[in-house]
Structure formats: structure tokens, C-alpha cells
CSV table of C-alpha atoms and ligand atoms in Angstrom, one decimal:
chain,number,residue,atom,x,y,z
A,25,MET,CA,133.2,57.9,-97.6
A,26,MET,CA,134.2,55.1,-99.9
A,27,VAL,CA,133.2,55.1,-103.5
A,28,ALA,CA,132.4,51.8,-105.1
A,29,ARG,CA,131.0,52.9,-108.5
A,30,PRO,CA,132.8,54.6,-111.4
A,31,VAL,CA,133.6,58.0,-109.8
A,32,ARG,CA,131.1,60.7,-110.8
A,33,TRP,CA,133.0,64.0,-111.3
A,34,GLY,CA,131.9,67.6,-111.5
A,35,ILE,CA,134.3,70.0,-113.1
A,36,VAL,CA,134.5,73.4,-111.4
A,37,GLY,CA,135.7,75.9,-113.9
A,38,ALA,CA,135.4,75.9,-117.7
A,39,THR,CA,139.2,76.0,-118.0
A,40,THR,CA,142.1,75.2,-120.4
A,41,ILE,CA,143.7,72.6,-118.1
A,42,ALA,CA,140.4,70.7,-117.8
A,43,ARG,CA,139.9,70.8,-121.6
A,44,GLU,CA,143.5,70.0,-122.5
A,45,TRP,CA,144.2,67.3,-119.9
A,46,MET,CA,141.9,66.6,-117.0
A,47,ILE,CA,138.6,65.7,-118.7
A,48,GLY,CA,140.4,63.2,-120.9
A,49,ALA,CA,142.4,61.9,-117.9
A,50,ILE,CA,139.2,61.4,-115.8
A,51,ARG,CA,137.6,59.4,-118.7
A,52,GLU,CA,140.8,57.4,-119.3
A,53,ALA,CA,140.9,56.5,-115.6
A,54,GLY,CA,137.3,55.2,-115.7
A,55,GLY,CA,135.5,58.2,-114.2
A,56,ASP,CA,132.4,59.9,-115.5
A,57,VAL,CA,132.3,63.7,-116.1
A,58,VAL,CA,128.8,64.6,-115.1
A,59,SER,CA,128.6,68.4,-115.3
A,60,VAL,CA,130.7,71.5,-115.6
A,61,MET,CA,130.3,74.8,-113.7
A,62,SER,CA,131.1,78.1,-115.3
A,63,SER,CA,130.3,81.6,-114.1
A,64,ASP,CA,129.0,82.3,-117.6
A,65,ALA,CA,125.9,80.2,-118.8
A,66,GLU,CA,126.6,80.5,-122.5
A,67,ARG,CA,130.3,79.7,-122.2
A,68,GLY,CA,129.5,76.8,-119.8
A,69,ARG,CA,127.0,75.4,-122.3
A,70,ALA,CA,129.4,75.7,-125.2
A,71,TYR,CA,132.2,74.2,-123.2
A,72,ALA,CA,130.0,71.2,-122.2
A,73,ALA,CA,129.0,70.6,-125.8
A,74,GLU,CA,132.6,70.8,-127.1
A,75,ASN,CA,133.8,68.4,-124.4
A,76,GLY,CA,130.9,65.9,-124.5
A,77,ILE,CA,129.8,66.8,-121.0
A,78,PRO,CA,126.0,66.2,-120.6
A,79,ASP,CA,125.3,69.2,-118.3
A,80,ALA,CA,126.5,72.7,-117.5
A,81,THR,CA,125.5,75.0,-114.6
A,82,THR,CA,126.5,78.4,-113.2
A,83,ASP,CA,125.6,77.4,-109.6
A,84,LEU,CA,128.0,75.4,-107.4
A,85,SER,CA,125.3,74.1,-105.1
A,86,ALA,CA,123.4,72.8,-108.2
A,87,LEU,CA,126.6,71.1,-109.3
A,88,LEU,CA,127.2,69.6,-105.9
A,89,GLY,CA,123.6,68.4,-105.9
A,90,LYS,CA,124.1,66.1,-108.9
A,91,ASP,CA,124.9,63.0,-106.9
A,92,LEU,CA,128.7,63.6,-107.4
A,93,ASP,CA,131.5,61.7,-105.8
A,94,ALA,CA,134.2,64.2,-106.5
A,95,VAL,CA,134.9,67.7,-107.9
A,96,TYR,CA,137.9,68.8,-109.8
A,97,ILE,CA,138.4,72.5,-108.9
A,98,ALA,CA,140.3,74.3,-111.6
A,99,THR,CA,139.1,77.9,-111.3
A,100,THR,CA,141.4,80.8,-110.8
A,101,ASN,CA,143.3,80.5,-107.5
A,102,GLU,CA,141.2,83.0,-105.4
A,103,LYS,CA,138.1,80.8,-105.9
A,104,HIS,CA,139.6,77.5,-104.8
A,105,LYS,CA,139.0,78.0,-101.1
A,106,ASP,CA,135.3,78.7,-101.0
A,107,GLN,CA,134.6,76.1,-103.6
A,108,THR,CA,136.5,73.5,-101.6
A,109,LEU,CA,134.7,74.4,-98.4
A,110,ALA,CA,131.4,74.1,-100.2
A,111,ALA,CA,132.3,70.7,-101.6
A,112,ALA,CA,133.5,69.4,-98.2
A,113,LYS,CA,130.2,70.6,-96.6
A,114,ALA,CA,128.3,68.6,-99.3
A,115,GLY,CA,130.4,65.5,-98.6
A,116,VAL,CA,132.0,65.6,-102.0
A,117,HIS,CA,135.7,64.6,-102.4
A,118,VAL,CA,138.0,67.3,-103.7
A,119,LEU,CA,140.9,67.3,-106.2
A,120,CYS,CA,142.0,70.9,-106.3
A,121,GLU,CA,144.4,72.7,-108.6
A,122,LYS,CA,147.5,74.4,-107.3
A,123,PRO,CA,148.2,76.8,-105.7
A,124,LEU,CA,145.5,75.7,-103.3
A,125,ALA,CA,144.7,79.3,-102.3
A,126,LEU,CA,146.3,82.7,-102.0
A,127,THR,CA,147.3,82.5,-98.3
A,128,LEU,CA,148.6,79.6,-96.2
A,129,ALA,CA,145.8,80.2,-93.6
A,130,ASP,CA,143.2,79.6,-96.4
A,131,ALA,CA,145.0,76.5,-97.7
A,132,ARG,CA,145.2,75.1,-94.2
A,133,GLU,CA,141.5,75.8,-93.6
A,134,MET,CA,140.7,73.8,-96.8
A,135,VAL,CA,142.6,70.8,-95.6
A,136,ALA,CA,141.0,71.0,-92.2
A,137,ALA,CA,137.5,71.3,-93.7
A,138,CYS,CA,138.0,68.2,-95.9
A,139,ARG,CA,139.4,66.3,-92.9
A,140,ALA,CA,136.5,67.3,-90.7
A,141,ALA,CA,134.0,66.3,-93.3
A,142,GLY,CA,135.6,63.0,-93.9
A,143,VAL,CA,136.3,63.7,-97.6
A,144,THR,CA,139.5,63.0,-99.4
A,145,MET,CA,141.5,66.0,-100.7
A,146,GLY,CA,144.2,66.0,-103.3
A,147,THR,CA,146.3,68.7,-104.9
A,148,ASN,CA,146.9,68.4,-108.7
A,149,HIS,CA,150.6,68.7,-108.6
A,150,HIS,CA,151.2,66.7,-111.8
A,151,LEU,CA,154.9,66.5,-111.8
A,152,ARG,CA,155.3,63.8,-109.1
A,153,ASN,CA,153.3,61.6,-111.5
A,154,ALA,CA,155.9,61.8,-114.2
A,155,SER,CA,157.9,58.7,-114.9
A,156,THR,CA,161.0,60.8,-115.2
A,157,ILE,CA,160.5,62.5,-111.9
A,158,ARG,CA,159.7,59.2,-110.2
A,159,ALA,CA,162.9,57.7,-111.7
A,160,ILE,CA,164.9,60.5,-110.2
A,161,ARG,CA,163.2,60.0,-106.9
A,162,ASP,CA,163.9,56.3,-106.9
A,163,ALA,CA,167.6,56.9,-107.8
A,164,VAL,CA,168.0,59.3,-104.9
A,165,ALA,CA,166.0,57.1,-102.4
A,166,GLY,CA,167.9,54.0,-103.6
A,167,GLY,CA,171.3,55.6,-102.7
A,168,ARG,CA,172.5,55.6,-106.3
A,169,ILE,CA,174.0,59.1,-106.0
A,170,GLY,CA,175.3,58.7,-102.4
A,171,LYS,CA,174.4,61.6,-100.1
A,172,PRO,CA,172.3,64.2,-102.0
A,173,LEU,CA,174.0,67.6,-101.7
A,174,PHE,CA,172.5,69.8,-104.3
A,175,ALA,CA,169.5,70.0,-106.6
A,176,ARG,CA,168.8,72.3,-109.6
A,177,VAL,CA,165.4,73.0,-111.1
A,178,PHE,CA,165.1,74.5,-114.6
A,179,HIS,CA,161.5,75.5,-115.1
A,180,ALA,CA,161.7,78.6,-117.2
A,181,VAL,CA,159.2,78.4,-120.1
A,182,TYR,CA,157.2,80.7,-122.4
A,183,LEU,CA,153.7,81.2,-121.2
A,184,PRO,CA,151.5,80.3,-124.2
A,185,VAL,CA,149.7,83.3,-125.7
A,186,GLY,CA,146.3,81.8,-124.9
A,187,LEU,CA,147.2,81.8,-121.2
A,188,GLN,CA,148.6,85.3,-121.0
A,189,GLY,CA,145.5,86.5,-119.1
A,190,TRP,CA,145.0,86.5,-115.3
A,191,ARG,CA,148.5,84.9,-114.7
A,192,ILE,CA,150.2,88.1,-115.7
A,193,LYS,CA,147.5,90.7,-115.1
A,194,ASP,CA,145.4,89.9,-112.1
A,195,ALA,CA,147.0,89.9,-108.7
A,196,GLY,CA,143.6,89.2,-107.1
A,197,ALA,CA,143.5,85.8,-108.9
A,198,GLY,CA,146.9,84.8,-107.6
A,199,SER,CA,149.0,85.8,-110.6
A,200,GLY,CA,152.8,85.6,-111.0
A,201,VAL,CA,155.3,83.0,-111.9
A,202,VAL,CA,156.1,82.0,-108.3
A,203,MET,CA,152.5,80.9,-107.4
A,204,ASP,CA,152.2,79.3,-110.9
A,205,ILE,CA,155.5,77.5,-111.4
A,206,THR,CA,157.7,77.7,-108.3
A,207,VAL,CA,154.9,76.0,-106.3
A,208,HIS,CA,155.3,73.0,-108.7
A,209,ASP,CA,159.1,73.1,-108.2
A,210,ALA,CA,158.5,73.0,-104.4
A,211,ASP,CA,156.3,70.0,-104.7
A,212,THR,CA,158.6,68.2,-107.0
A,213,LEU,CA,161.7,68.8,-104.8
A,214,ARG,CA,159.9,67.7,-101.7
A,215,PHE,CA,158.8,64.5,-103.5
A,216,VAL,CA,162.2,63.8,-105.1
A,217,LEU,CA,164.3,64.5,-102.0
A,218,GLY,CA,161.9,63.2,-99.4
A,219,GLU,CA,162.7,66.2,-97.2
A,220,GLU,CA,161.0,69.5,-96.2
A,221,PRO,CA,162.4,73.0,-97.1
A,222,VAL,CA,163.5,75.2,-94.2
A,223,SER,CA,164.3,78.5,-95.8
A,224,VAL,CA,164.7,80.3,-99.1
A,225,THR,CA,166.2,83.3,-100.8
A,226,ALA,CA,164.8,84.5,-104.1
A,227,PHE,CA,165.0,87.4,-106.5
A,228,THR,CA,162.1,88.0,-108.8
A,229,GLN,CA,162.1,89.7,-112.2
A,230,GLN,CA,159.7,91.7,-114.4
A,231,GLY,CA,161.0,90.8,-117.8
A,232,GLY,CA,158.3,92.5,-119.8
A,233,MET,CA,155.3,90.2,-119.6
A,234,GLY,CA,153.9,90.6,-116.1
A,235,GLY,CA,151.8,93.7,-115.5
A,236,ASP,CA,151.9,96.1,-112.6
A,237,GLY,CA,154.3,94.6,-110.1
A,238,ILE,CA,153.6,91.0,-111.1
A,239,GLU,CA,156.8,88.9,-111.4
A,240,ASP,CA,157.3,86.9,-114.6
A,241,GLY,CA,160.7,85.4,-113.7
A,242,VAL,CA,162.4,84.2,-110.5
A,243,MET,CA,165.7,82.6,-109.3
A,244,GLY,CA,166.3,81.3,-105.9
A,245,VAL,CA,168.0,78.9,-103.5
A,246,VAL,CA,166.2,76.7,-101.0
A,247,ARG,CA,167.8,75.2,-97.9
A,248,PHE,CA,166.4,71.8,-97.0
A,249,GLY,CA,166.2,70.1,-93.6
A,250,GLY,CA,169.2,67.8,-94.2
A,251,GLY,CA,171.4,70.7,-95.4
A,252,LEU,CA,170.9,70.1,-99.1
A,253,LEU,CA,170.7,73.3,-101.3
A,254,ALA,CA,168.4,73.5,-104.3
A,255,GLN,CA,168.4,76.3,-106.8
A,256,PHE,CA,165.4,77.1,-109.0
A,257,HIS,CA,164.8,79.2,-112.1
A,258,ASP,CA,161.3,79.8,-113.3
A,259,ALA,CA,159.9,82.1,-115.9
A,260,PHE,CA,157.0,82.9,-118.3
A,261,THR,CA,159.3,84.8,-120.7
A,262,THR,CA,161.9,82.4,-122.1
A,263,LYS,CA,161.0,80.9,-125.5
A,264,TYR,CA,164.1,78.7,-126.0
A,265,ALA,CA,165.2,77.5,-122.5
A,266,THR,CA,165.1,73.7,-121.7
A,267,THR,CA,163.6,72.4,-118.5
A,268,GLY,CA,165.2,69.9,-116.2
A,269,LEU,CA,165.8,68.6,-112.7
A,270,GLU,CA,169.2,67.5,-111.4
A,271,VAL,CA,170.3,66.1,-108.1
A,272,HIS,CA,174.0,65.9,-107.4
A,273,GLY,CA,175.3,63.7,-104.6
A,274,SER,CA,178.6,62.6,-103.1
A,275,ASP,CA,178.8,59.5,-105.4
A,276,GLY,CA,176.8,60.4,-108.4
A,277,SER,CA,174.4,62.7,-110.2
A,278,VAL,CA,170.9,62.1,-111.6
A,279,ILE,CA,170.0,64.4,-114.4
A,280,GLY,CA,166.5,64.8,-115.8
A,281,ILE,CA,166.3,66.6,-119.1
A,282,GLY,CA,163.1,68.1,-120.5
A,283,CYS,CA,161.1,66.6,-117.6
A,284,MET,CA,159.5,69.7,-116.0
A,285,THR,CA,156.5,69.6,-118.4
A,286,GLN,CA,152.9,68.4,-118.7
A,287,LYS,CA,153.8,65.9,-121.3
A,288,PRO,CA,155.2,62.4,-120.6
A,289,THR,CA,158.5,63.2,-122.2
A,290,GLY,CA,162.1,63.7,-121.2
A,291,ASP,CA,165.2,61.6,-120.3
A,292,VAL,CA,167.0,60.7,-117.1
A,293,LEU,CA,170.7,60.1,-116.9
A,294,LEU,CA,172.7,58.6,-114.1
A,295,ARG,CA,176.4,59.6,-113.9
A,296,ASP,CA,178.8,58.0,-111.4
A,297,ALA,CA,182.2,56.4,-111.2
A,298,SER,CA,181.2,53.8,-113.8
A,299,GLY,CA,180.2,56.3,-116.4
A,300,GLU,CA,176.9,57.7,-117.7
A,301,ARG,CA,173.7,55.7,-118.6
A,302,LYS,CA,170.1,56.4,-119.3
A,303,LEU,CA,167.6,55.2,-116.7
A,304,GLU,CA,164.6,53.3,-118.0
A,305,VAL,CA,161.5,55.6,-118.1
A,306,VAL,CA,158.2,54.2,-119.3
A,307,PRO,CA,156.2,57.2,-120.5
A,308,GLU,CA,152.8,57.5,-118.8
A,309,ASN,CA,150.2,60.3,-118.9
A,310,LEU,CA,150.8,62.3,-115.7
A,311,TYR,CA,147.2,63.4,-115.3
A,312,VAL,CA,145.8,59.9,-115.8
A,313,ARG,CA,148.1,58.7,-113.1
A,314,SER,CA,147.0,61.6,-110.8
A,315,VAL,CA,143.3,60.9,-111.3
A,316,THR,CA,143.8,57.1,-110.9
A,317,ALA,CA,145.6,57.6,-107.6
A,318,PHE,CA,142.9,59.9,-106.4
A,319,GLN,CA,140.1,57.5,-107.5
A,320,ASN,CA,141.9,54.6,-105.8
A,321,ALA,CA,142.0,56.7,-102.6
A,322,LEU,CA,138.3,57.1,-102.8
A,323,ARG,CA,138.0,53.3,-102.9
A,324,GLY,CA,140.2,53.0,-99.8
A,325,GLU,CA,143.4,52.1,-101.7
A,326,GLY,CA,146.3,54.4,-100.9
A,327,ARG,CA,146.4,58.2,-101.0
A,328,PRO,CA,146.2,60.9,-103.7
A,329,ALA,CA,149.6,61.4,-105.4
A,330,ALA,CA,149.8,64.8,-103.8
A,331,THR,CA,147.6,65.3,-100.7
A,332,GLY,CA,146.0,68.5,-99.5
A,333,GLU,CA,148.8,68.8,-97.0
A,334,ASP,CA,151.3,68.5,-99.9
A,335,GLY,CA,149.5,71.4,-101.5
A,336,VAL,CA,149.9,73.4,-98.3
A,337,ARG,CA,153.6,72.6,-97.8
A,338,SER,CA,154.5,73.3,-101.4
A,339,MET,CA,152.6,76.6,-101.3
A,340,ALA,CA,154.5,77.5,-98.1
A,341,LEU,CA,157.8,77.4,-100.0
A,342,ALA,CA,156.4,79.6,-102.8
A,343,LEU,CA,155.0,82.1,-100.4
A,344,ALA,CA,158.4,82.2,-98.6
A,345,ALA,CA,160.1,82.8,-101.9
A,346,LEU,CA,157.9,85.8,-102.5
A,347,GLU,CA,158.6,87.1,-99.0
A,348,SER,CA,162.3,86.8,-99.6
A,349,ALA,CA,162.1,88.7,-102.9
A,350,ARG,CA,160.0,91.4,-101.2
A,351,THR,CA,162.2,91.8,-98.1
A,352,GLY,CA,165.7,91.1,-99.6
A,353,ARG,CA,166.3,88.5,-96.8
A,354,GLU,CA,166.3,84.8,-96.4
A,355,ALA,CA,162.7,83.7,-95.5
A,356,MET,CA,161.8,80.8,-93.3
A,357,VAL,CA,159.3,78.3,-94.8
A,358,GLU,CA,156.2,78.0,-92.6
A,359,PRO,CA,155.2,74.5,-91.5
A,360,GLY,CA,152.4,72.7,-93.3
A,361,LEU,CA,149.4,72.4,-91.0
B,4,LIG,P1,141.9,79.4,-117.6
B,4,LIG,O1,142.6,80.7,-117.7
B,4,LIG,O2,141.8,78.5,-118.8
B,4,LIG,O3,140.5,79.5,-116.9
B,4,LIG,C1,140.4,80.2,-115.7
B,4,LIG,C2,139.0,80.8,-115.6
B,4,LIG,O4,138.9,81.8,-116.6
B,4,LIG,C3,137.9,79.8,-115.8
B,4,LIG,O5,137.4,79.3,-114.6
B,4,LIG,C4,136.8,80.5,-116.6
B,4,LIG,O6,135.8,81.0,-115.8
B,4,LIG,C5,137.6,81.8,-117.2
B,4,LIG,N1,137.7,81.6,-118.6
B,4,LIG,C6,138.2,80.6,-119.3
B,4,LIG,N2,138.1,80.9,-120.6
B,4,LIG,C7,137.5,82.0,-120.7
B,4,LIG,C8,137.1,82.8,-121.8
B,4,LIG,N3,137.4,82.4,-123.1
B,4,LIG,N4,136.5,84.0,-121.6
B,4,LIG,C9,136.3,84.4,-120.4
B,4,LIG,N5,136.6,83.7,-119.2
B,4,LIG,C10,137.2,82.5,-119.5
B,4,LIG,O7,142.7,78.6,-116.4
B,4,LIG,P2,143.8,77.5,-116.5
B,4,LIG,O8,143.3,76.2,-117.0
B,4,LIG,O9,145.0,78.0,-117.2
B,4,LIG,O10,144.1,77.3,-114.9
B,4,LIG,C11,143.1,76.9,-114.0
B,4,LIG,C12,143.7,76.4,-112.7
B,4,LIG,O11,144.5,75.3,-113.0
B,4,LIG,C13,144.6,77.4,-112.0
B,4,LIG,O12,144.5,77.2,-110.6
B,4,LIG,C14,146.0,77.0,-112.4
B,4,LIG,O13,147.0,77.3,-111.5
B,4,LIG,C15,145.8,75.5,-112.5
B,4,LIG,N6,146.7,74.8,-113.5
B,4,LIG,C16,147.3,73.6,-113.2
B,4,LIG,C17,148.1,72.9,-114.0
B,4,LIG,C18,148.7,71.6,-113.6
B,4,LIG,O14,149.3,71.0,-114.4
B,4,LIG,N7,148.5,71.2,-112.4
B,4,LIG,C19,148.3,73.4,-115.4
B,4,LIG,C20,147.5,74.6,-115.7
B,4,LIG,C21,146.8,75.3,-114.8
B,4,LIG,P3,134.5,80.1,-115.6
B,4,LIG,O15,134.9,78.8,-115.0
B,4,LIG,O16,133.7,80.9,-114.6
B,4,LIG,O17,133.9,79.9,-116.9
């Protein structure tokens, strides 16, 4: 189903991410935000007014009935599946937030439903849209560090006070740092390395923020298909840590500093026998790039930056990390579809 006009979007979920990034990104990418759905009529109306959206509804079928081309699904994670299935059934394209669902079976079902309905599905893994991350990917793919041997992801942050809700309290909504942040590391590593993860070992931590059995920190090691090892460190609890992504190869290292973030910031260094230099990185809004790629896909040009299948595969690694932490053993990463 090709879309020739400016894409008409419905926002599913009156959320922080839509308010802070995605509504603006859709508009900057030339799309129209037609309506927003909230479970609460009053909050939905207020949210629509604050964000200049002409309409709000509490009913998904009413939203889907508004001659939409696409929905951006950004509700809490347990709702993504049913909302995606409904959109697919209505013939509306889906850009869904990560993690796609709470189980791999549900995520696979979402991708299958979109495929069967002939609608495009994307996963909003923003980091592969960052200029820094793309520069690291290009350096690795271009052979500038030789054979890639190790990667290190530093993604320990402090969860902003305004977001210290379901993420640390509600297991039913898909809480915990692994489904929130490790899933992004998984997608970023897969993108940068161009390889799929095979297995993972991980230890989780409860450092004082996560409620009742909900992890707020994790460290782990992933084994990739070609033998590369990648370590990751994610947390909600560290106020002063820096983020980064490094890939170390036989002939060089590429080092991203401050690049695991929503903002178009950070530096990338290349170190090899000839010394150290900064790679050129032209800052670009990650979310505008994500929406632009998605809209182009609706016009028959290319694919979403991260497809539905990317969402499934990245979730599979996060789920395997949780399994490893639970069992104390190395866990195999399940295949995508
Ligand atoms: P929020 O916590 O802002 O919103 C989640 C839900 O909570 C909303 O759908 C809303 O319900 C309800 N809600 C929001 N504000 C209030 C309030 N003041 N009072 C009562 N209920 C409220 O979610 P986030 O924006 O943090 O995350 C949404 C999704 O996006 C998640 O899947 C998350 O993983 C993902 N995400 C992705 C990011 C990325 O960069 N790719 C970054 C951040 C989040 P209702 O809609 O029914 O009104």
C-alpha cells in the first residue's frame, strides 16, 4: 500500500517520547499528526491541545478510522501487540516503539500480521539513525579497524525522575532496564557489526530504584556469529557515567564517546598505527531520520531504518540476557522469525 500524499499519522499513546521527540520529528519530516489516542479522555484532550494536534480519542478503532496512513505506537510495552494487530487489520502502516512486545512469540506475530496485511512495519530503534553510530558502522564495514574482535557498550544512565513510573514498578508493562535499554544496545550492535548474536551471559542488579524484583542495572557479554565478543553495561541508576560504543579490531579501534543518547551529540575517534583522529560526524536529529526513512518506505523507497524483524531480533537478545541472569547460565539467542 503505497502512500503518495503527506503521511497522515495517528499517535497511539499520550506519551513523553511522542511529546519530546516524535511529534516534532513527524512534522519536520513532512507528515501530518491527525489525532492522538489516550486511555483517558481528559488527558488526551489536554495532550492534543498542548501539542497542536487537532483531535483526540480514547478509541483505537475511531483513531484507525480517520483515514490514516500510519500509526506511531508508543504506549507501554504490553499494549504494542494488540494495537499493532488492529492497525494491520485496518490496513494502516505501523511504526512501533521498542521493545515490540513482552514475548518473542508476540513480537513475531506482530511482524507476521503486518506482512500478511501488506503494511510496512518499523521499530523505533533510534540509535541506528545517529550520525555517530553510522560513522562507527561505516568504519567497521570499511575495514578501517581490520578484523573486529571486541565491542563495548556503555549505556548506564540516570532514569529521569519524570520517567520513574512503570519502567521501575510495573512488571506487567515490560519494566526493567534490560527491556528498556539493553534492547537498544542489541539493535545498535547488530547494526554496527552487521552480525547476529548467538549467545549471552548477563548479571542483573537491583541498585535501589527498581521495585519488587525489577532490575535497574545489568552487565553482560554477548557472543556474535563471527566470534566477536561484546560487553554491555546498562543502568537507570548512575547519575555521572558517560555513554559510549567502542569496537576494537586487529588493526584499529573506533571509539564513540557520548553517543548512546537521544540527542544528536557525541564524537567518534579512530585509532590505528597512524595515530588518533576524529571522524567527521554531521549532527542530525535521530528521530527525524527514523520517520523520514519510514515515510520513504511507504512511498516505495527503501525500508524503515529498523524493520519489524530488527525489533524481533533485538528483543531476542534482551530476553536471552534476562534468561541468563535468571538461570546463571549462558543463554542462546533465539532466531528472529
Ligand atoms: P510514558 O510513561 O510517557 O507514557 C506511557 C503511558 O502512560 C501513556 O501511554 C499514557 O497512557 C500513560 N501516561 C502518560 N502520562 C501520564 C500521566 N501524567 N498520568 C497518567 N498516565 C500517563 O511513556 P514513554 O514515552 O516513556 O515510553 C513509551 C514507549 O516508548 C515505551 O514503549 C518505551 O519503551 C518507548 N520509548 C522509546 C524511546 C526511543 O528512543 N525509541 C525513548 C523513550 C521511550 P495513555 O496513552 O493511555 O494516555
